[in-house]
Short mmCIF file of C-alpha atoms in Angstrom, two decimals:
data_model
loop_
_atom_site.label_atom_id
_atom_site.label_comp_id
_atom_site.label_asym_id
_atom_site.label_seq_id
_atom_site.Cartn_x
_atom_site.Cartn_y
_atom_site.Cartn_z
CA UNK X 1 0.00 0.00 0.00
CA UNK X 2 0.97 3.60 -0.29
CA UNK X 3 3.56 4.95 2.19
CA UNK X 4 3.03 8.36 2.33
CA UNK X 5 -0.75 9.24 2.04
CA UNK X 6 -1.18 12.46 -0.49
CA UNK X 7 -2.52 15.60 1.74
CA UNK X 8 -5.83 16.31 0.42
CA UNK X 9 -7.23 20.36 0.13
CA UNK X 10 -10.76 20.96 2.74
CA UNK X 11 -13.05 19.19 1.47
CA UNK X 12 -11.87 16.43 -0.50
CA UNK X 13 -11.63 12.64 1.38
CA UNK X 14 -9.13 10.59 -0.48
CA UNK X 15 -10.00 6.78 -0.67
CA UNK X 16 -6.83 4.53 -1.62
CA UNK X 17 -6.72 0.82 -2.65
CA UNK X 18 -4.29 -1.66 -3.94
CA UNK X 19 -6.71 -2.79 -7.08
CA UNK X 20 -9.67 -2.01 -8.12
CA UNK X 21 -12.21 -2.16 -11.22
CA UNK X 22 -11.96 0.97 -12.16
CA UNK X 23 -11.69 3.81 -9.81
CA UNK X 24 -14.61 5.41 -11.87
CA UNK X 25 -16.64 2.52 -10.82
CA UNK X 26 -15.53 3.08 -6.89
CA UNK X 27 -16.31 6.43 -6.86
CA UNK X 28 -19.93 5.88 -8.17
CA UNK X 29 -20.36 4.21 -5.39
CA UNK X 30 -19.69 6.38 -2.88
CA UNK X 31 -21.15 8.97 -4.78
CA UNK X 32 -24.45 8.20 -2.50
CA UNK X 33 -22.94 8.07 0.82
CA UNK X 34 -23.84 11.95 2.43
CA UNK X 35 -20.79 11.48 4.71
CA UNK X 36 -18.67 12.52 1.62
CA UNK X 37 -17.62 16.20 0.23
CA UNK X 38 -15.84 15.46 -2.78
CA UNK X 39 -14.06 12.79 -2.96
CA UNK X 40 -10.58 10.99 -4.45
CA UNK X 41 -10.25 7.43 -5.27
CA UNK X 42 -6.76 6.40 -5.92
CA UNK X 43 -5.77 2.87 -6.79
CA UNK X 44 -2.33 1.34 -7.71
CA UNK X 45 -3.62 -0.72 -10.68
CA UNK X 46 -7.26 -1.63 -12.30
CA UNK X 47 -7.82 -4.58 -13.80
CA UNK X 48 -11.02 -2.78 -16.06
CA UNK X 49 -9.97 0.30 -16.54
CA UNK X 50 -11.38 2.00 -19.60
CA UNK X 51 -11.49 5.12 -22.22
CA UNK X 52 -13.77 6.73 -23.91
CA UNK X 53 -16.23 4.47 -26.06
CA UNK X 54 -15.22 1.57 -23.63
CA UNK X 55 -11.61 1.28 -25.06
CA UNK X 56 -9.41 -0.39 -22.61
CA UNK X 57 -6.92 1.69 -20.81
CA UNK X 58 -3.86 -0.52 -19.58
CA UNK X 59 -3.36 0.05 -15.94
CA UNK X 60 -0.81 -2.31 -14.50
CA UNK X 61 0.88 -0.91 -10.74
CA UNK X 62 3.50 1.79 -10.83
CA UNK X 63 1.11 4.89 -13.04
CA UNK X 64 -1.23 6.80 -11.23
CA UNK X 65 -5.16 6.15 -11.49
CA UNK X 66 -7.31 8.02 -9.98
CA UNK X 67 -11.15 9.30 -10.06
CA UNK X 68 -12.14 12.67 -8.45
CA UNK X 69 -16.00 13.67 -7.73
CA UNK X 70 -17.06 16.55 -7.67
CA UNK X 71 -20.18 17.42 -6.29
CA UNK X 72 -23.04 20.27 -6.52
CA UNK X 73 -21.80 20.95 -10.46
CA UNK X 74 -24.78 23.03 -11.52
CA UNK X 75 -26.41 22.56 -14.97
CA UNK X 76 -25.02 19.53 -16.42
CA UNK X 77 -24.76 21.95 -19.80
CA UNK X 78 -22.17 24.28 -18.49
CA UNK X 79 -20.27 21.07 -16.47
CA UNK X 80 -19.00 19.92 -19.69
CA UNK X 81 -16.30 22.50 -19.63
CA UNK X 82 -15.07 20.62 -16.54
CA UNK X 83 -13.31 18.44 -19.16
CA UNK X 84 -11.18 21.01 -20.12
CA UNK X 85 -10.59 22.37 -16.42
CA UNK X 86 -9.06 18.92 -15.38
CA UNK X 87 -6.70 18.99 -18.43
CA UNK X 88 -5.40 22.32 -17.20
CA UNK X 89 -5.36 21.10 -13.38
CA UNK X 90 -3.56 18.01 -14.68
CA UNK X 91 -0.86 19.83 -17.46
CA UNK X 92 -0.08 22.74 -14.37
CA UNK X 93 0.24 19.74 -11.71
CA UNK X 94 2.93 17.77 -14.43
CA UNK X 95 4.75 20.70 -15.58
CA UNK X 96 6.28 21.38 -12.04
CA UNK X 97 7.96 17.74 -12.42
CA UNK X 98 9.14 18.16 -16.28
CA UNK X 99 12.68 19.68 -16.83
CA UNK X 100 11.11 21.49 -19.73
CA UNK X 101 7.67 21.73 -20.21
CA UNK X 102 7.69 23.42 -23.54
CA UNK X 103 6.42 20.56 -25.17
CA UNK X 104 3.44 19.65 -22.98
CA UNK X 105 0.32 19.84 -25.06
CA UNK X 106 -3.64 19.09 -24.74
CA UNK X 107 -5.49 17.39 -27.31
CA UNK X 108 -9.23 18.43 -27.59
CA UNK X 109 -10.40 17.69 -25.16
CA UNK X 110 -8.44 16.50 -22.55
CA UNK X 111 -5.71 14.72 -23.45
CA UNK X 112 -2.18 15.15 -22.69
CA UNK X 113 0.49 15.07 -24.46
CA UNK X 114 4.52 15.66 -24.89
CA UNK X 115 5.52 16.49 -28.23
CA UNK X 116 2.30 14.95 -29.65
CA UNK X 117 2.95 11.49 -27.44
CA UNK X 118 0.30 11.06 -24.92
CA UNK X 119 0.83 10.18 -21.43
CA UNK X 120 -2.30 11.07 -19.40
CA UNK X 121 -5.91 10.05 -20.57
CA UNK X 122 -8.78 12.10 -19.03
CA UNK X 123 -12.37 10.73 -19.13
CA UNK X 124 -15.93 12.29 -17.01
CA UNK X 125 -19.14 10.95 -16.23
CA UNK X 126 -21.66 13.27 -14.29
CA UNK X 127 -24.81 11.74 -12.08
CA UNK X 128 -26.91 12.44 -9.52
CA UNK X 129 -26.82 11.82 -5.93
CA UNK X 130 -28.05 13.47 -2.97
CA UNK X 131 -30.34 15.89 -4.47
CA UNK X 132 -27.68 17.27 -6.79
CA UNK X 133 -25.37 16.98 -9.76
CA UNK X 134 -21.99 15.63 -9.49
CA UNK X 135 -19.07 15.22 -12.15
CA UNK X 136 -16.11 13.01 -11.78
CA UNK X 137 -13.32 13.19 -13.59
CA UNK X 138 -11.20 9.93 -14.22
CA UNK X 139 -7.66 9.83 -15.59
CA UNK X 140 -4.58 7.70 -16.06
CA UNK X 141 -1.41 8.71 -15.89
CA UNK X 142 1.63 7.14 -17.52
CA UNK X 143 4.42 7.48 -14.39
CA UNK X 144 6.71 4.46 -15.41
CA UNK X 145 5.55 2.44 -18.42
CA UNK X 146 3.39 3.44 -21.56
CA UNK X 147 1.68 0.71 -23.83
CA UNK X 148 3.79 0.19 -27.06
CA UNK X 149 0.22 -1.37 -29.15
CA UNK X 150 -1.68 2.00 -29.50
CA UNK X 151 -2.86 4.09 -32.45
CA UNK X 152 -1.51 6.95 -31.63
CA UNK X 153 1.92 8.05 -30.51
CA UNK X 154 2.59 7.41 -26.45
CA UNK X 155 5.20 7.92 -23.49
CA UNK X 156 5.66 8.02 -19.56
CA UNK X 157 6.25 10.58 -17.71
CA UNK X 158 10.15 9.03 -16.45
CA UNK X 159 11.10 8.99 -20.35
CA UNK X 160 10.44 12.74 -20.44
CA UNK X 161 12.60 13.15 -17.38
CA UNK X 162 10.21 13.65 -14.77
CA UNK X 163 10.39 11.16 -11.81
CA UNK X 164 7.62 11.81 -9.80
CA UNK X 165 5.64 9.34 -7.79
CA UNK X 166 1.72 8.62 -7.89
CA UNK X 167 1.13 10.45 -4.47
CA UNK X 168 2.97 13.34 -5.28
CA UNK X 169 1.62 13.63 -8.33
CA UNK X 170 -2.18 13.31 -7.29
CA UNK X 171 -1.12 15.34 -4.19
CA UNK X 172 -0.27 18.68 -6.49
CA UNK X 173 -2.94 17.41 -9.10
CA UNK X 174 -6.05 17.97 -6.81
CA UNK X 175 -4.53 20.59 -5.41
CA UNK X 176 -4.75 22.70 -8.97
CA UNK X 177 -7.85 21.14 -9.81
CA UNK X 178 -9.31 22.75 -6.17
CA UNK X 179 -7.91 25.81 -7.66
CA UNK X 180 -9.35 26.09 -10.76
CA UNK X 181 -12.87 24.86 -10.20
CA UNK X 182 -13.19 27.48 -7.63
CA UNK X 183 -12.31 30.03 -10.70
CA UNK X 184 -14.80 27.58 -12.94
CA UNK X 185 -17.66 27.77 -10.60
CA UNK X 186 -17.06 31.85 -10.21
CA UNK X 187 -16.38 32.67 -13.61
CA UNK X 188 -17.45 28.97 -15.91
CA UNK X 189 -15.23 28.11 -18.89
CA UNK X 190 -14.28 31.86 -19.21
CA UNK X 191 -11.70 30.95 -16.39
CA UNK X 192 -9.76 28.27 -17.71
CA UNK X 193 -9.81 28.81 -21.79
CA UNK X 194 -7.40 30.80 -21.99
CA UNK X 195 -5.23 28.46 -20.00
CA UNK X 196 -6.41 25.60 -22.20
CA UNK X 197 -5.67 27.17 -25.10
CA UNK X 198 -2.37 28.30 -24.38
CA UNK X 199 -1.03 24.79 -24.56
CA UNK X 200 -3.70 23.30 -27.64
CA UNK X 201 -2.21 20.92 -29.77
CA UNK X 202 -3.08 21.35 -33.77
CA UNK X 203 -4.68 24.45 -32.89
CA UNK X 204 -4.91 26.58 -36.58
CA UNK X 205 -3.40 23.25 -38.12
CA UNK X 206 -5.17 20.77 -40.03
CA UNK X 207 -6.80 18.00 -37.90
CA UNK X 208 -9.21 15.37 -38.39
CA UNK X 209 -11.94 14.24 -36.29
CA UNK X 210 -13.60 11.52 -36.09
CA UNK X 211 -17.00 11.40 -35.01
CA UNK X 212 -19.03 9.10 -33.30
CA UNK X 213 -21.00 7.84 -36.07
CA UNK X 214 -17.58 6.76 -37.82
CA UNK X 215 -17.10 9.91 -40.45
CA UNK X 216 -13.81 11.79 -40.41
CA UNK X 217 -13.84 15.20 -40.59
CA UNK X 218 -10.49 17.12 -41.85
CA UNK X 219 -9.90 20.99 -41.29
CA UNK X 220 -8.24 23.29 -40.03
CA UNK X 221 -9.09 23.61 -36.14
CA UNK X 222 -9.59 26.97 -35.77
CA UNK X 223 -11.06 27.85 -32.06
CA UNK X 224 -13.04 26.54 -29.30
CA UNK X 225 -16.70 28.18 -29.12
CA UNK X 226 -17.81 29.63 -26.01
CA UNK X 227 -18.84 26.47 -24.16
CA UNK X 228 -15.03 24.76 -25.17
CA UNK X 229 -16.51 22.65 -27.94
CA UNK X 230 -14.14 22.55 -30.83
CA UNK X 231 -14.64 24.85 -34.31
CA UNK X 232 -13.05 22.95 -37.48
CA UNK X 233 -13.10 24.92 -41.03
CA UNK X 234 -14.09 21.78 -43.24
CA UNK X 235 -12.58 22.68 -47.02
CA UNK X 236 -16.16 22.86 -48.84
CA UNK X 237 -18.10 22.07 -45.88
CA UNK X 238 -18.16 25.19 -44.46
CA UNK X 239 -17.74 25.26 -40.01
CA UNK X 240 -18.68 22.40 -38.26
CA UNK X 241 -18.80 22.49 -34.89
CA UNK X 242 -17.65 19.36 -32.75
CA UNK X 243 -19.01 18.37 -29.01
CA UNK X 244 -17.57 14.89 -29.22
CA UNK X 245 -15.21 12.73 -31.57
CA UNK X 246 -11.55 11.66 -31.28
CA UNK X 247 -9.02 13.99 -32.73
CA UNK X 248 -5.96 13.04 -34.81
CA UNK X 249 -3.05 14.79 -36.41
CA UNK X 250 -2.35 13.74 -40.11
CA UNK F 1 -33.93 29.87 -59.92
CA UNK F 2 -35.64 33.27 -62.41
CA UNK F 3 -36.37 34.71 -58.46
CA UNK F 4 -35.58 34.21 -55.22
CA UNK F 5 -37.53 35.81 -51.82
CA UNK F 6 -36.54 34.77 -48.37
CA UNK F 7 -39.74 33.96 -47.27
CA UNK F 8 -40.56 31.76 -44.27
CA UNK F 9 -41.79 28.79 -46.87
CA UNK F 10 -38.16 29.34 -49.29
CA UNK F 11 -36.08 29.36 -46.25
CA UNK F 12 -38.02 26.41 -45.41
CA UNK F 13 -37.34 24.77 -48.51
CA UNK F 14 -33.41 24.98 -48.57
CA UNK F 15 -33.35 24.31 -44.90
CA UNK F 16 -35.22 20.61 -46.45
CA UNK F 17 -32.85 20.29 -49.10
CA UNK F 18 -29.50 20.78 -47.18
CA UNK F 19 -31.18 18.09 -44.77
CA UNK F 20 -31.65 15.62 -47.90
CA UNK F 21 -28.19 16.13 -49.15
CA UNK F 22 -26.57 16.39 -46.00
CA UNK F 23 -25.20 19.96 -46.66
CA UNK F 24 -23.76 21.78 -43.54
CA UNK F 25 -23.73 24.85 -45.50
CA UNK F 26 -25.55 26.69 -48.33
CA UNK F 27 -24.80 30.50 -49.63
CA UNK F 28 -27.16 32.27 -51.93
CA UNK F 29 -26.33 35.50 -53.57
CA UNK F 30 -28.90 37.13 -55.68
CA UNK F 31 -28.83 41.18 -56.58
CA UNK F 32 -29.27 42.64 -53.42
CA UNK F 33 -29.97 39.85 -51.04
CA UNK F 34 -27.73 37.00 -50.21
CA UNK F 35 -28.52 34.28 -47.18
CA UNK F 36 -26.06 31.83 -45.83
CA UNK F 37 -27.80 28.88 -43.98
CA UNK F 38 -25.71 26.49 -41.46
CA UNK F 39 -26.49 23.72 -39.40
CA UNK F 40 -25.05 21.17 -37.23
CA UNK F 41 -24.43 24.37 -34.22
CA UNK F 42 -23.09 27.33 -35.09
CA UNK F 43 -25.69 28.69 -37.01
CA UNK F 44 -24.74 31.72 -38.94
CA UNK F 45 -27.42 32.82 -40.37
CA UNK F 46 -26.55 36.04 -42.75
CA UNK F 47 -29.24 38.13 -44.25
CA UNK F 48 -30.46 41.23 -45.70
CA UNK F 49 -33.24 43.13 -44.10
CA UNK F 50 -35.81 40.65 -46.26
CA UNK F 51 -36.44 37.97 -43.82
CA UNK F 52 -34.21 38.04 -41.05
CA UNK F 53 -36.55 36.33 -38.40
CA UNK F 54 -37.39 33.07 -40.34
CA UNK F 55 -33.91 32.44 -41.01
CA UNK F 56 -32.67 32.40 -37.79
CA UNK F 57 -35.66 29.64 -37.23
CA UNK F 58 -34.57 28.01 -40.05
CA UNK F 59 -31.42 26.50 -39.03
CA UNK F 60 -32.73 24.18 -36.09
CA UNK F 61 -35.18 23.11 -38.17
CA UNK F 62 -33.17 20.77 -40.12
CA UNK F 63 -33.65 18.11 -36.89
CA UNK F 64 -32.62 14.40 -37.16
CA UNK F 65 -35.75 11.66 -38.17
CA UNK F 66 -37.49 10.26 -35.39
CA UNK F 67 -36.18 6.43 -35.52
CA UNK F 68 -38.65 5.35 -33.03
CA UNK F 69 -40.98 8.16 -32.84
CA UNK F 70 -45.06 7.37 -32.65
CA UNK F 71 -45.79 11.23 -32.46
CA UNK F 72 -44.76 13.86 -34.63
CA UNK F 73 -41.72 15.33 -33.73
CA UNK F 74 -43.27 18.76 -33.29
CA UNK F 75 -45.53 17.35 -30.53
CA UNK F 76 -42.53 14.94 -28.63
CA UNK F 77 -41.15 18.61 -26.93
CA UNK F 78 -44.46 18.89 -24.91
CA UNK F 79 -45.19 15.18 -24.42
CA UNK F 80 -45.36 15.19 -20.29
CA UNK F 81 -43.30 11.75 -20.52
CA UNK F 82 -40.47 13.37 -22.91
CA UNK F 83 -36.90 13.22 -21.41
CA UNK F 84 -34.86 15.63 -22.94
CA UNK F 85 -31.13 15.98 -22.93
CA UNK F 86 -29.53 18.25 -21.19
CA UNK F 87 -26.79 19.59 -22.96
CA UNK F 88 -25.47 19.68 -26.66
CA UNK F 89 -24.15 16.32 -27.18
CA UNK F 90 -24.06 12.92 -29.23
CA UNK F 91 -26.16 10.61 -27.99
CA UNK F 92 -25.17 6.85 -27.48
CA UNK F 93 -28.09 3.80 -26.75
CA UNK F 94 -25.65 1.25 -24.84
CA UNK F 95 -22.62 2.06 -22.23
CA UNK F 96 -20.18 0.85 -25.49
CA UNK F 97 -19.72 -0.17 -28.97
CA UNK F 98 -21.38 -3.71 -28.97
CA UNK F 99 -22.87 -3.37 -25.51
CA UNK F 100 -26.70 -4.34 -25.07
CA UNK F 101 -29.07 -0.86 -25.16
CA UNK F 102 -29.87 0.64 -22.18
CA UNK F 103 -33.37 0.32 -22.69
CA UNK F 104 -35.92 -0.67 -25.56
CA UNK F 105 -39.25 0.48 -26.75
CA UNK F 106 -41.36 -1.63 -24.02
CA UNK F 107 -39.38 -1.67 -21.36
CA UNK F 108 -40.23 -0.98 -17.81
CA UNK F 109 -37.82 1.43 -16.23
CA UNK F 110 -37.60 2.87 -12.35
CA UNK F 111 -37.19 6.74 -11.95
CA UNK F 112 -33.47 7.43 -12.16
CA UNK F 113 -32.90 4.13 -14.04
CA UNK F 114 -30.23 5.31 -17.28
CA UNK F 115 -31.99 5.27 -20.54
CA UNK F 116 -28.37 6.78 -22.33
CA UNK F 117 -25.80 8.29 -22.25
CA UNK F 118 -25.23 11.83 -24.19
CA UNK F 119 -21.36 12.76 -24.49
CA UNK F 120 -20.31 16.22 -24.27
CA UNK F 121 -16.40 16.84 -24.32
CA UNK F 122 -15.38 13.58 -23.16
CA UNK F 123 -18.11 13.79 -20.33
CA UNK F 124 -20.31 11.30 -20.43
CA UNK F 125 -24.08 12.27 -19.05
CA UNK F 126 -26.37 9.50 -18.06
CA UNK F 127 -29.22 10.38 -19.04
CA UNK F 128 -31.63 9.02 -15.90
CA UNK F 129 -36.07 8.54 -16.58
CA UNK F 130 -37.58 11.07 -14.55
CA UNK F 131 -40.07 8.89 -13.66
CA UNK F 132 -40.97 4.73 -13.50
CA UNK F 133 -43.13 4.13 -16.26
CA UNK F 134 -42.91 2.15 -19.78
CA UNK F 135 -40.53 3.19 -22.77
CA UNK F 136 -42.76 4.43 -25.58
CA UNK F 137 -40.19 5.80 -28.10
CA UNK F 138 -37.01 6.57 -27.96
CA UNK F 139 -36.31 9.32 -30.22
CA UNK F 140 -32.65 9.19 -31.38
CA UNK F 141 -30.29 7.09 -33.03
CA UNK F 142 -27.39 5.68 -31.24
CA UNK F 143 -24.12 8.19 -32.57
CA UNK F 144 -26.56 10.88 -32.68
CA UNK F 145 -25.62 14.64 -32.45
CA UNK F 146 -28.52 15.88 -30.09
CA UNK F 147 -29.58 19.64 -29.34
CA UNK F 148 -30.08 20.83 -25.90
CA UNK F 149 -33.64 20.27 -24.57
CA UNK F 150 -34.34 17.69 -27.32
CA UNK F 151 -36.44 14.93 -26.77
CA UNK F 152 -34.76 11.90 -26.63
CA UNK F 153 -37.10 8.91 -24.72
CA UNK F 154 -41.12 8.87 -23.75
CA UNK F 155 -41.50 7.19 -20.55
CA UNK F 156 -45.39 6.97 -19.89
#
């Protein structure tokens, strides 16, 4: 088990385990138990851990996994943006650990990446419990050990010259994400695009996205609207405007 | 095309035919009035002082075919069993690629029982039934971009 417990900010309760499902899964859970604020579930592996359209996300011991909930979101419409506040939390928390953090990127919309190889996968799921609204935020983050069978470029966070345990790592991690969903809940999206966009991958490139329903979309990604969603100029097409698909650089 | 007005019924019209041939996009330039129909969210809607209003209504107008639906769509909004989503989103009928639905057309469900999920951003919203009741339509396709307040499921 872990050795030196991460301090947590007021009012967060941090839950750690050896193995779980998937610390998504955990958190649900105790997502109906009034006892808890928010709250963190760390584990050292998952045997089902899992991306976005249920794609498997390798998660053997030594990288960190983690779910935080959040509760008392608001209108499920403007909590979307939380997806791009726990990219920002998560990039800020890294950077202090990287030698050089020049090339740490986010892929739309949460994804992190160092010089276009990812290393930290971000996904949410929102609920209710308790009379309210709550978001959590899952992610994985590649410490020690990346898998070498993806589609897409990837790395670990020792190749780039960071070594930096799991409990130091959520430790300053919740710590920025405390700090900017206070700004989020004050101010919504307005607070954190900037920050966001300050490190976007592809942005005023061409990219291609590739939406739920299978098409592939190519253009050049030219902002984020208002509520973070992504705006691609499609050759012919006109602007198409993106809530949810996969992103890839040609 | 000898003349073109932007009436309610042509705006109509091209709002119908970008639907059938899945156009995003359509710019019409003639003398002094051109119009410039999107869809799919950011509508920019660009006109001259000739019809202003029914273009802007135009845009959402283009909505997706009712797989499932037993009403019209027009009367789905106001059904007092309609769930409707919650955000701007794509909507998805099982928790993965190859999963079983959530629910069918049928089914019994509890209140707060997840009918589907709707994605926005990498967050993905389970959509809960508001009430226990039966499944009378649902209103989507799985993959499905959906609009905020859209019906998606009658629960009666």
């Amino acid at each position: 088990m872990h050795n030196h417990a991460p301090e947590m900010p007021a009012g967060f309760t941090l839950r750690a385990f050896e193995s779980v499902g998937s610390t998504n899964d955990v958190a649900r859970e105790l997502s109906s138990d009034p006892s808890y604020g928010n709250i963190v579930v760390w584990a050292d592996s998952q045997c089902e851990g899992r991306g976005r359209s249920g794609r498997v996300w390798t998660s053997p011991a030594g990288n960190l996994y983690n779910t935080v909930l959040i509760r008392d979101v608001g209108a499920l419409a403007q909590a979307a943006s939380l997806s791009l506040v726990a990219a920002v939390a998560m990039g800020e928390a890294v950077a202090r650990f990287l030698p050089d953090s020049g090339g740490l990127g986010y892929k739309w919309p949460n994804d992190l990446l160092f010089d276009r190889a990812k290393f930290c996968g971000i996904l949410l799921e929102s609920g209710q419990a308790l009379g309210n609204n709550w978001v959590m935020i899952g992610s994985g983050v590649n410490l020690v050990r990346h898998p070498e069978d993806t589609p897409y470029p990837a790395t670990n966070l020792k190749a780039l010259g960071a070594d930096v345990g799991a409990a130091v790592l959520l430790q300053a991690y919740v710590e920025r994400l405390d700090h900017w969903i206070g700004r989020w809940r004050q101010s919504g999206i307005a607070a954190v695009r900037d920050a966001w966009l300050s490190r976007a991958v592809g942005l005023g490139e061409k990219i291609q996205a590739r939406l739920a329903d299978g098409q592939v979309l190519e253009g050049m990604f030219r902002d984020l609207d208002a509520h973070g969603v992504l705006i691609l100029d499609v050759p012919g097409k006109g602007t198409r405007v993106i809530s949810a698909g996969d992103v890839f650089f040609p | 095309m000898a003349k073109i007005s932007f009436d309610a019924e042509q705006v109509g019209k091209i709002a119908d035919l970008m639907e059938d041939k899945g156009l995003t996009e359509v710019e019409i330039e003639h003398g002094d009035y051109s119009i410039r129909l999107s869809r799919g969210g950011v509508a920019q809607a660009v006109a001259l002082p000739a019809a202003p209003a029914p273009v802007a209504a135009a845009a959402p107008a283009a909505a997706p075919t009712a797989p499932a639906a037993e009403a019209p769509a027009a009367d789905n909004a106001n059904h007092p069993g309609a769930v409707k989503s919650p955000m701007v989103g794509t909507a998805y009928l099982a928790a993965a690629p190859g999963k079983p639905n959530f629910v069918s057309v049928g089914d019994q469900v509890a209140e707060g029982q997840t009918l589907m999920i709707v994605e926005a951003m990498k967050v993905m919203n389970q959509i809960p039934a508001t009430k226990a009741g039966t499944v009378k339509a649902i209103l989507v396709a799985d993959s499905e971009p959906v609009e905020f307040g859209q019906p998606l499921v009658i629960v009666e």
